[in-house]
Amino acid sequence: MTITVSGDEKTLEQIEKQMNKIIDVIKVNKLEPDAIVTRELALVKINVPDVKGRSDIINCVEVFRGRVVDVATESLMVEITGTSDKIDAFLNLMKTYGIVEMARTGLTALSRGIKSIKIDE
């Protein structure tokens, strides 16, 4: 599970201590912002008003390097991954067509390079 928080060192230390107290938590790792890759996934169902609207939406999806994952007569479902800013920008464009439904994962992250989170066995 990735939990994203911001705060001063004291606050972050307190959060880490509280997480370690939870019985089901096996290990807590603090990832440094400059040494990680973060992504978010969104599935977005968009209203398609007409043929031109469908074409415009598909063009936007391509610009944002997304994928159309479902096509219906009156809607398109799009999968888009990237930074939160990228997804927010895409959603702002799609508001003009009408977002019917949406699901977002929130941030997930891994350390850059060979370093990994290893659980002692």
PDB file of N, CA, C and O in Angstrom, residues 5-67:
ATOM      1  N   VAL A   5       1.863  11.362   2.019  1.00  0.00           N
ATOM      2  CA  VAL A   5       1.628  12.399   3.018  1.00  0.00           C
ATOM      3  C   VAL A   5       2.681  13.484   2.861  1.00  0.00           C
ATOM      4  O   VAL A   5       3.748  13.252   2.308  1.00  0.00           O
ATOM      5  N   SER A   6       2.367  14.647   3.349  1.00  0.00           N
ATOM      6  CA  SER A   6       3.369  15.710   3.383  1.00  0.00           C
ATOM      7  C   SER A   6       3.327  16.351   4.761  1.00  0.00           C
ATOM      8  O   SER A   6       2.284  16.382   5.411  1.00  0.00           O
ATOM      9  N   GLY A   7       4.467  16.808   5.191  1.00  0.00           N
ATOM     10  CA  GLY A   7       4.558  17.427   6.501  1.00  0.00           C
ATOM     11  C   GLY A   7       6.009  17.589   6.889  1.00  0.00           C
ATOM     12  O   GLY A   7       6.918  17.203   6.158  1.00  0.00           O
ATOM     13  N   ASP A   8       6.227  18.153   8.051  1.00  0.00           N
ATOM     14  CA  ASP A   8       7.601  18.316   8.510  1.00  0.00           C
ATOM     15  C   ASP A   8       8.134  16.973   9.012  1.00  0.00           C
ATOM     16  O   ASP A   8       7.402  15.986   9.104  1.00  0.00           O
ATOM     17  N   GLU A   9       9.413  16.918   9.312  1.00  0.00           N
ATOM     18  CA  GLU A   9      10.062  15.665   9.734  1.00  0.00           C
ATOM     19  C   GLU A   9       9.383  15.048  10.945  1.00  0.00           C
ATOM     20  O   GLU A   9       9.202  13.840  11.011  1.00  0.00           O
ATOM     21  N   LYS A  10       8.994  15.881  11.899  1.00  0.00           N
ATOM     22  CA  LYS A  10       8.350  15.382  13.113  1.00  0.00           C
ATOM     23  C   LYS A  10       7.016  14.687  12.791  1.00  0.00           C
ATOM     24  O   LYS A  10       6.721  13.613  13.308  1.00  0.00           O
ATOM     25  N   THR A  11       6.233  15.307  11.929  1.00  0.00           N
ATOM     26  CA  THR A  11       4.947  14.731  11.529  1.00  0.00           C
ATOM     27  C   THR A  11       5.147  13.409  10.801  1.00  0.00           C
ATOM     28  O   THR A  11       4.453  12.424  11.081  1.00  0.00           O
ATOM     29  N   LEU A  12       6.097  13.374   9.873  1.00  0.00           N
ATOM     30  CA  LEU A  12       6.359  12.151   9.113  1.00  0.00           C
ATOM     31  C   LEU A  12       6.853  11.030  10.029  1.00  0.00           C
ATOM     32  O   LEU A  12       6.450   9.875   9.876  1.00  0.00           O
ATOM     33  N   GLU A  13       7.680  11.381  10.992  1.00  0.00           N
ATOM     34  CA  GLU A  13       8.177  10.389  11.949  1.00  0.00           C
ATOM     35  C   GLU A  13       7.016   9.829  12.778  1.00  0.00           C
ATOM     36  O   GLU A  13       6.941   8.620  13.023  1.00  0.00           O
ATOM     37  N   GLN A  14       6.095  10.681  13.187  1.00  0.00           N
ATOM     38  CA  GLN A  14       4.931  10.246  13.963  1.00  0.00           C
ATOM     39  C   GLN A  14       4.047   9.307  13.146  1.00  0.00           C
ATOM     40  O   GLN A  14       3.573   8.287  13.648  1.00  0.00           O
ATOM     41  N   ILE A  15       3.835   9.635  11.886  1.00  0.00           N
ATOM     42  CA  ILE A  15       3.025   8.778  11.013  1.00  0.00           C
ATOM     43  C   ILE A  15       3.681   7.414  10.870  1.00  0.00           C
ATOM     44  O   ILE A  15       3.015   6.375  10.958  1.00  0.00           O
ATOM     45  N   GLU A  16       4.990   7.400  10.665  1.00  0.00           N
ATOM     46  CA  GLU A  16       5.718   6.140  10.529  1.00  0.00           C
ATOM     47  C   GLU A  16       5.584   5.290  11.799  1.00  0.00           C
ATOM     48  O   GLU A  16       5.331   4.078  11.736  1.00  0.00           O
ATOM     49  N   LYS A  17       5.703   5.914  12.958  1.00  0.00           N
ATOM     50  CA  LYS A  17       5.562   5.190  14.229  1.00  0.00           C
ATOM     51  C   LYS A  17       4.158   4.613  14.385  1.00  0.00           C
ATOM     52  O   LYS A  17       3.992   3.478  14.819  1.00  0.00           O
ATOM     53  N   GLN A  18       3.143   5.403  14.028  1.00  0.00           N
ATOM     54  CA  GLN A  18       1.762   4.935  14.143  1.00  0.00           C
ATOM     55  C   GLN A  18       1.491   3.776  13.182  1.00  0.00           C
ATOM     56  O   GLN A  18       0.805   2.817  13.542  1.00  0.00           O
ATOM     57  N   MET A  19       2.036   3.851  11.974  1.00  0.00           N
ATOM     58  CA  MET A  19       1.862   2.765  11.007  1.00  0.00           C
ATOM     59  C   MET A  19       2.495   1.475  11.513  1.00  0.00           C
ATOM     60  O   MET A  19       1.930   0.397  11.349  1.00  0.00           O
ATOM     61  N   ASN A  20       3.668   1.586  12.132  1.00  0.00           N
ATOM     62  CA  ASN A  20       4.355   0.403  12.644  1.00  0.00           C
ATOM     63  C   ASN A  20       3.599  -0.259  13.795  1.00  0.00           C
ATOM     64  O   ASN A  20       3.820  -1.438  14.086  1.00  0.00           O
ATOM     65  N   LYS A  21       2.708   0.476  14.449  1.00  0.00           N
ATOM     66  CA  LYS A  21       1.915  -0.081  15.552  1.00  0.00           C
ATOM     67  C   LYS A  21       0.762  -0.955  15.058  1.00  0.00           C
ATOM     68  O   LYS A  21       0.230  -1.756  15.820  1.00  0.00           O
ATOM     69  N   ILE A  22       0.379  -0.803  13.801  1.00  0.00           N
ATOM     70  CA  ILE A  22      -0.756  -1.557  13.268  1.00  0.00           C
ATOM     71  C   ILE A  22      -0.329  -3.013  13.077  1.00  0.00           C
ATOM     72  O   ILE A  22       0.690  -3.304  12.445  1.00  0.00           O
ATOM     73  N   ILE A  23      -1.101  -3.928  13.620  1.00  0.00           N
ATOM     74  CA  ILE A  23      -0.753  -5.350  13.636  1.00  0.00           C
ATOM     75  C   ILE A  23      -0.506  -5.912  12.238  1.00  0.00           C
ATOM     76  O   ILE A  23       0.460  -6.646  12.019  1.00  0.00           O
ATOM     77  N   ASP A  24      -1.346  -5.586  11.279  1.00  0.00           N
ATOM     78  CA  ASP A  24      -1.228  -6.155   9.929  1.00  0.00           C
ATOM     79  C   ASP A  24      -0.092  -5.552   9.102  1.00  0.00           C
ATOM     80  O   ASP A  24       0.209  -6.057   8.023  1.00  0.00           O
ATOM     81  N   VAL A  25       0.519  -4.480   9.576  1.00  0.00           N
ATOM     82  CA  VAL A  25       1.621  -3.863   8.838  1.00  0.00           C
ATOM     83  C   VAL A  25       2.895  -4.671   9.069  1.00  0.00           C
ATOM     84  O   VAL A  25       3.312  -4.889  10.201  1.00  0.00           O
ATOM     85  N   ILE A  26       3.502  -5.124   7.983  1.00  0.00           N
ATOM     86  CA  ILE A  26       4.727  -5.926   8.063  1.00  0.00           C
ATOM     87  C   ILE A  26       5.953  -5.022   8.083  1.00  0.00           C
ATOM     88  O   ILE A  26       6.881  -5.230   8.857  1.00  0.00           O
ATOM     89  N   LYS A  27       5.953  -4.003   7.234  1.00  0.00           N
ATOM     90  CA  LYS A  27       7.120  -3.126   7.137  1.00  0.00           C
ATOM     91  C   LYS A  27       6.703  -1.760   6.612  1.00  0.00           C
ATOM     92  O   LYS A  27       5.819  -1.661   5.763  1.00  0.00           O
ATOM     93  N   VAL A  28       7.332  -0.710   7.111  1.00  0.00           N
ATOM     94  CA  VAL A  28       7.082   0.653   6.654  1.00  0.00           C
ATOM     95  C   VAL A  28       8.381   1.185   6.055  1.00  0.00           C
ATOM     96  O   VAL A  28       9.441   1.109   6.689  1.00  0.00           O
ATOM     97  N   ASN A  29       8.303   1.695   4.851  1.00  0.00           N
ATOM     98  CA  ASN A  29       9.462   2.318   4.200  1.00  0.00           C
ATOM     99  C   ASN A  29       9.104   3.735   3.802  1.00  0.00           C
ATOM    100  O   ASN A  29       8.003   3.980   3.295  1.00  0.00           O
ATOM    101  N   LYS A  30      10.025   4.629   4.019  1.00  0.00           N
ATOM    102  CA  LYS A  30       9.840   6.023   3.609  1.00  0.00           C
ATOM    103  C   LYS A  30      10.582   6.207   2.288  1.00  0.00           C
ATOM    104  O   LYS A  30      11.785   5.946   2.208  1.00  0.00           O
ATOM    105  N   LEU A  31       9.866   6.599   1.247  1.00  0.00           N
ATOM    106  CA  LEU A  31      10.469   6.818  -0.061  1.00  0.00           C
ATOM    107  C   LEU A  31      10.817   8.294  -0.219  1.00  0.00           C
ATOM    108  O   LEU A  31       9.996   9.155   0.086  1.00  0.00           O
ATOM    109  N   GLU A  32      12.006   8.559  -0.687  1.00  0.00           N
ATOM    110  CA  GLU A  32      12.446   9.938  -0.900  1.00  0.00           C
ATOM    111  C   GLU A  32      11.886  10.459  -2.221  1.00  0.00           C
ATOM    112  O   GLU A  32      12.030   9.800  -3.251  1.00  0.00           O
ATOM    113  N   PRO A  33      11.260  11.627  -2.211  1.00  0.00           N
ATOM    114  CA  PRO A  33      10.598  12.158  -3.413  1.00  0.00           C
ATOM    115  C   PRO A  33      11.484  12.268  -4.651  1.00  0.00           C
ATOM    116  O   PRO A  33      11.003  12.103  -5.762  1.00  0.00           O
ATOM    117  N   ASP A  34      12.773  12.511  -4.459  1.00  0.00           N
ATOM    118  CA  ASP A  34      13.649  12.667  -5.624  1.00  0.00           C
ATOM    119  C   ASP A  34      14.203  11.340  -6.127  1.00  0.00           C
ATOM    120  O   ASP A  34      14.934  11.302  -7.118  1.00  0.00           O
ATOM    121  N   ALA A  35      13.851  10.223  -5.498  1.00  0.00           N
ATOM    122  CA  ALA A  35      14.389   8.917  -5.886  1.00  0.00           C
ATOM    123  C   ALA A  35      13.286   7.905  -6.167  1.00  0.00           C
ATOM    124  O   ALA A  35      13.465   6.708  -5.983  1.00  0.00           O
ATOM    125  N   ILE A  36      12.126   8.390  -6.611  1.00  0.00           N
ATOM    126  CA  ILE A  36      11.012   7.486  -6.876  1.00  0.00           C
ATOM    127  C   ILE A  36      10.352   7.796  -8.215  1.00  0.00           C
ATOM    128  O   ILE A  36      10.536   8.873  -8.780  1.00  0.00           O
ATOM    129  N   VAL A  37       9.589   6.841  -8.684  1.00  0.00           N
ATOM    130  CA  VAL A  37       8.715   7.038  -9.837  1.00  0.00           C
ATOM    131  C   VAL A  37       7.291   6.867  -9.322  1.00  0.00           C
ATOM    132  O   VAL A  37       6.994   5.878  -8.650  1.00  0.00           O
ATOM    133  N   THR A  38       6.439   7.841  -9.597  1.00  0.00           N
ATOM    134  CA  THR A  38       5.045   7.772  -9.161  1.00  0.00           C
ATOM    135  C   THR A  38       4.131   7.781 -10.377  1.00  0.00           C
ATOM    136  O   THR A  38       4.444   8.402 -11.401  1.00  0.00           O
ATOM    137  N   ARG A  39       3.025   7.092 -10.259  1.00  0.00           N
ATOM    138  CA  ARG A  39       2.009   7.069 -11.305  1.00  0.00           C
ATOM    139  C   ARG A  39       0.643   6.928 -10.650  1.00  0.00           C
ATOM    140  O   ARG A  39       0.512   6.487  -9.522  1.00  0.00           O
ATOM    141  N   GLU A  40      -0.356   7.278 -11.427  1.00  0.00           N
ATOM    142  CA  GLU A  40      -1.738   7.121 -11.010  1.00  0.00           C
ATOM    143  C   GLU A  40      -2.501   6.580 -12.210  1.00  0.00           C
ATOM    144  O   GLU A  40      -2.144   6.840 -13.354  1.00  0.00           O
ATOM    145  N   LEU A  41      -3.544   5.819 -11.960  1.00  0.00           N
ATOM    146  CA  LEU A  41      -4.388   5.275 -13.021  1.00  0.00           C
ATOM    147  C   LEU A  41      -5.795   5.812 -12.850  1.00  0.00           C
ATOM    148  O   LEU A  41      -6.292   5.900 -11.716  1.00  0.00           O
ATOM    149  N   ALA A  42      -6.411   6.173 -13.959  1.00  0.00           N
ATOM    150  CA  ALA A  42      -7.815   6.590 -13.931  1.00  0.00           C
ATOM    151  C   ALA A  42      -8.562   5.878 -15.048  1.00  0.00           C
ATOM    152  O   ALA A  42      -8.053   5.759 -16.167  1.00  0.00           O
ATOM    153  N   LEU A  43      -9.737   5.375 -14.734  1.00  0.00           N
ATOM    154  CA  LEU A  43     -10.685   4.895 -15.734  1.00  0.00           C
ATOM    155  C   LEU A  43     -11.792   5.933 -15.791  1.00  0.00           C
ATOM    156  O   LEU A  43     -12.370   6.287 -14.759  1.00  0.00           O
ATOM    157  N   VAL A  44     -12.058   6.436 -16.991  1.00  0.00           N
ATOM    158  CA  VAL A  44     -13.017   7.527 -17.135  1.00  0.00           C
ATOM    159  C   VAL A  44     -14.034   7.168 -18.208  1.00  0.00           C
ATOM    160  O   VAL A  44     -13.661   6.855 -19.347  1.00  0.00           O
ATOM    161  N   LYS A  45     -15.317   7.195 -17.843  1.00  0.00           N
ATOM    162  CA  LYS A  45     -16.388   6.997 -18.812  1.00  0.00           C
ATOM    163  C   LYS A  45     -16.877   8.378 -19.224  1.00  0.00           C
ATOM    164  O   LYS A  45     -17.295   9.181 -18.384  1.00  0.00           O
ATOM    165  N   ILE A  46     -16.814   8.638 -20.520  1.00  0.00           N
ATOM    166  CA  ILE A  46     -17.096   9.976 -21.044  1.00  0.00           C
ATOM    167  C   ILE A  46     -18.314   9.925 -21.957  1.00  0.00           C
ATOM    168  O   ILE A  46     -18.434   9.040 -22.810  1.00  0.00           O
ATOM    169  N   ASN A  47     -19.195  10.884 -21.785  1.00  0.00           N
ATOM    170  CA  ASN A  47     -20.362  11.023 -22.650  1.00  0.00           C
ATOM    171  C   ASN A  47     -19.904  11.390 -24.062  1.00  0.00           C
ATOM    172  O   ASN A  47     -19.039  12.244 -24.237  1.00  0.00           O
ATOM    173  N   VAL A  48     -20.481  10.725 -25.064  1.00  0.00           N
ATOM    174  CA  VAL A  48     -20.157  11.030 -26.462  1.00  0.00           C
ATOM    175  C   VAL A  48     -21.403  11.619 -27.112  1.00  0.00           C
ATOM    176  O   VAL A  48     -22.364  10.900 -27.387  1.00  0.00           O
ATOM    177  N   PRO A  49     -21.394  12.930 -27.356  1.00  0.00           N
ATOM    178  CA  PRO A  49     -22.595  13.584 -27.879  1.00  0.00           C
ATOM    179  C   PRO A  49     -22.893  13.246 -29.342  1.00  0.00           C
ATOM    180  O   PRO A  49     -24.044  13.129 -29.733  1.00  0.00           O
ATOM    181  N   ASP A  50     -21.842  13.092 -30.158  1.00  0.00           N
ATOM    182  CA  ASP A  50     -22.018  12.838 -31.588  1.00  0.00           C
ATOM    183  C   ASP A  50     -20.716  12.307 -32.173  1.00  0.00           C
ATOM    184  O   ASP A  50     -19.728  12.124 -31.459  1.00  0.00           O
ATOM    185  N   VAL A  51     -20.708  12.081 -33.478  1.00  0.00           N
ATOM    186  CA  VAL A  51     -19.531  11.507 -34.145  1.00  0.00           C
ATOM    187  C   VAL A  51     -18.327  12.435 -34.024  1.00  0.00           C
ATOM    188  O   VAL A  51     -17.211  11.986 -33.766  1.00  0.00           O
ATOM    189  N   LYS A  52     -18.530  13.732 -34.202  1.00  0.00           N
ATOM    190  CA  LYS A  52     -17.418  14.679 -34.086  1.00  0.00           C
ATOM    191  C   LYS A  52     -16.871  14.691 -32.660  1.00  0.00           C
ATOM    192  O   LYS A  52     -15.663  14.717 -32.445  1.00  0.00           O
ATOM    193  N   GLY A  53     -17.773  14.655 -31.676  1.00  0.00           N
ATOM    194  CA  GLY A  53     -17.346  14.599 -30.279  1.00  0.00           C
ATOM    195  C   GLY A  53     -16.523  13.365 -30.005  1.00  0.00           C
ATOM    196  O   GLY A  53     -15.490  13.422 -29.325  1.00  0.00           O
ATOM    197  N   ARG A  54     -16.938  12.216 -30.545  1.00  0.00           N
ATOM    198  CA  ARG A  54     -16.193  10.960 -30.374  1.00  0.00           C
ATOM    199  C   ARG A  54     -14.785  11.102 -30.943  1.00  0.00           C
ATOM    200  O   ARG A  54     -13.805  10.740 -30.310  1.00  0.00           O
ATOM    201  N   SER A  55     -14.702  11.680 -32.124  1.00  0.00           N
ATOM    202  CA  SER A  55     -13.399  11.884 -32.771  1.00  0.00           C
ATOM    203  C   SER A  55     -12.510  12.822 -31.950  1.00  0.00           C
ATOM    204  O   SER A  55     -11.314  12.557 -31.771  1.00  0.00           O
ATOM    205  N   ASP A  56     -13.088  13.899 -31.444  1.00  0.00           N
ATOM    206  CA  ASP A  56     -12.329  14.855 -30.624  1.00  0.00           C
ATOM    207  C   ASP A  56     -11.821  14.203 -29.339  1.00  0.00           C
ATOM    208  O   ASP A  56     -10.683  14.420 -28.930  1.00  0.00           O
ATOM    209  N   ILE A  57     -12.673  13.407 -28.714  1.00  0.00           N
ATOM    210  CA  ILE A  57     -12.275  12.719 -27.472  1.00  0.00           C
ATOM    211  C   ILE A  57     -11.127  11.756 -27.761  1.00  0.00           C
ATOM    212  O   ILE A  57     -10.132  11.723 -27.027  1.00  0.00           O
ATOM    213  N   ILE A  58     -11.250  10.975 -28.827  1.00  0.00           N
ATOM    214  CA  ILE A  58     -10.195  10.017 -29.178  1.00  0.00           C
ATOM    215  C   ILE A  58      -8.884  10.736 -29.468  1.00  0.00           C
ATOM    216  O   ILE A  58      -7.810  10.276 -29.069  1.00  0.00           O
ATOM    217  N   ASN A  59      -8.944  11.890 -30.115  1.00  0.00           N
ATOM    218  CA  ASN A  59      -7.723  12.678 -30.363  1.00  0.00           C
ATOM    219  C   ASN A  59      -7.085  13.126 -29.053  1.00  0.00           C
ATOM    220  O   ASN A  59      -5.861  13.068 -28.896  1.00  0.00           O
ATOM    221  N   CYS A  60      -7.912  13.573 -28.108  1.00  0.00           N
ATOM    222  CA  CYS A  60      -7.386  13.971 -26.794  1.00  0.00           C
ATOM    223  C   CYS A  60      -6.749  12.778 -26.080  1.00  0.00           C
ATOM    224  O   CYS A  60      -5.686  12.912 -25.463  1.00  0.00           O
ATOM    225  N   VAL A  61      -7.400  11.626 -26.160  1.00  0.00           N
ATOM    226  CA  VAL A  61      -6.867  10.415 -25.532  1.00  0.00           C
ATOM    227  C   VAL A  61      -5.476  10.111 -26.092  1.00  0.00           C
ATOM    228  O   VAL A  61      -4.544   9.792 -25.351  1.00  0.00           O
ATOM    229  N   GLU A  62      -5.315  10.226 -27.408  1.00  0.00           N
ATOM    230  CA  GLU A  62      -4.017   9.968 -28.035  1.00  0.00           C
ATOM    231  C   GLU A  62      -2.961  10.968 -27.575  1.00  0.00           C
ATOM    232  O   GLU A  62      -1.823  10.591 -27.297  1.00  0.00           O
ATOM    233  N   VAL A  63      -3.332  12.240 -27.482  1.00  0.00           N
ATOM    234  CA  VAL A  63      -2.390  13.273 -27.023  1.00  0.00           C
ATOM    235  C   VAL A  63      -1.893  12.963 -25.614  1.00  0.00           C
ATOM    236  O   VAL A  63      -0.722  13.128 -25.302  1.00  0.00           O
ATOM    237  N   PHE A  64      -2.792  12.469 -24.759  1.00  0.00           N
ATOM    238  CA  PHE A  64      -2.442  12.154 -23.376  1.00  0.00           C
ATOM    239  C   PHE A  64      -1.905  10.726 -23.213  1.00  0.00           C
ATOM    240  O   PHE A  64      -1.688  10.261 -22.111  1.00  0.00           O
ATOM    241  N   ARG A  65      -1.703  10.056 -24.328  1.00  0.00           N
ATOM    242  CA  ARG A  65      -1.192   8.682 -24.349  1.00  0.00           C
ATOM    243  C   ARG A  65      -2.045   7.724 -23.530  1.00  0.00           C
ATOM    244  O   ARG A  65      -1.547   6.857 -22.822  1.00  0.00           O
ATOM    245  N   GLY A  66      -3.352   7.923 -23.627  1.00  0.00           N
ATOM    246  CA  GLY A  66      -4.288   7.036 -22.954  1.00  0.00           C
ATOM    247  C   GLY A  66      -4.731   5.939 -23.908  1.00  0.00           C
ATOM    248  O   GLY A  66      -4.209   5.807 -25.020  1.00  0.00           O
ATOM    249  N   ARG A  67      -5.703   5.157 -23.464  1.00  0.00           N
ATOM    250  CA  ARG A  67      -6.252   4.074 -24.278  1.00  0.00           C
ATOM    251  C   ARG A  67      -7.758   4.030 -24.133  1.00  0.00           C
ATOM    252  O   ARG A  67      -8.278   4.148 -23.024  1.00  0.00           O
TER     253      ARG A  67
END
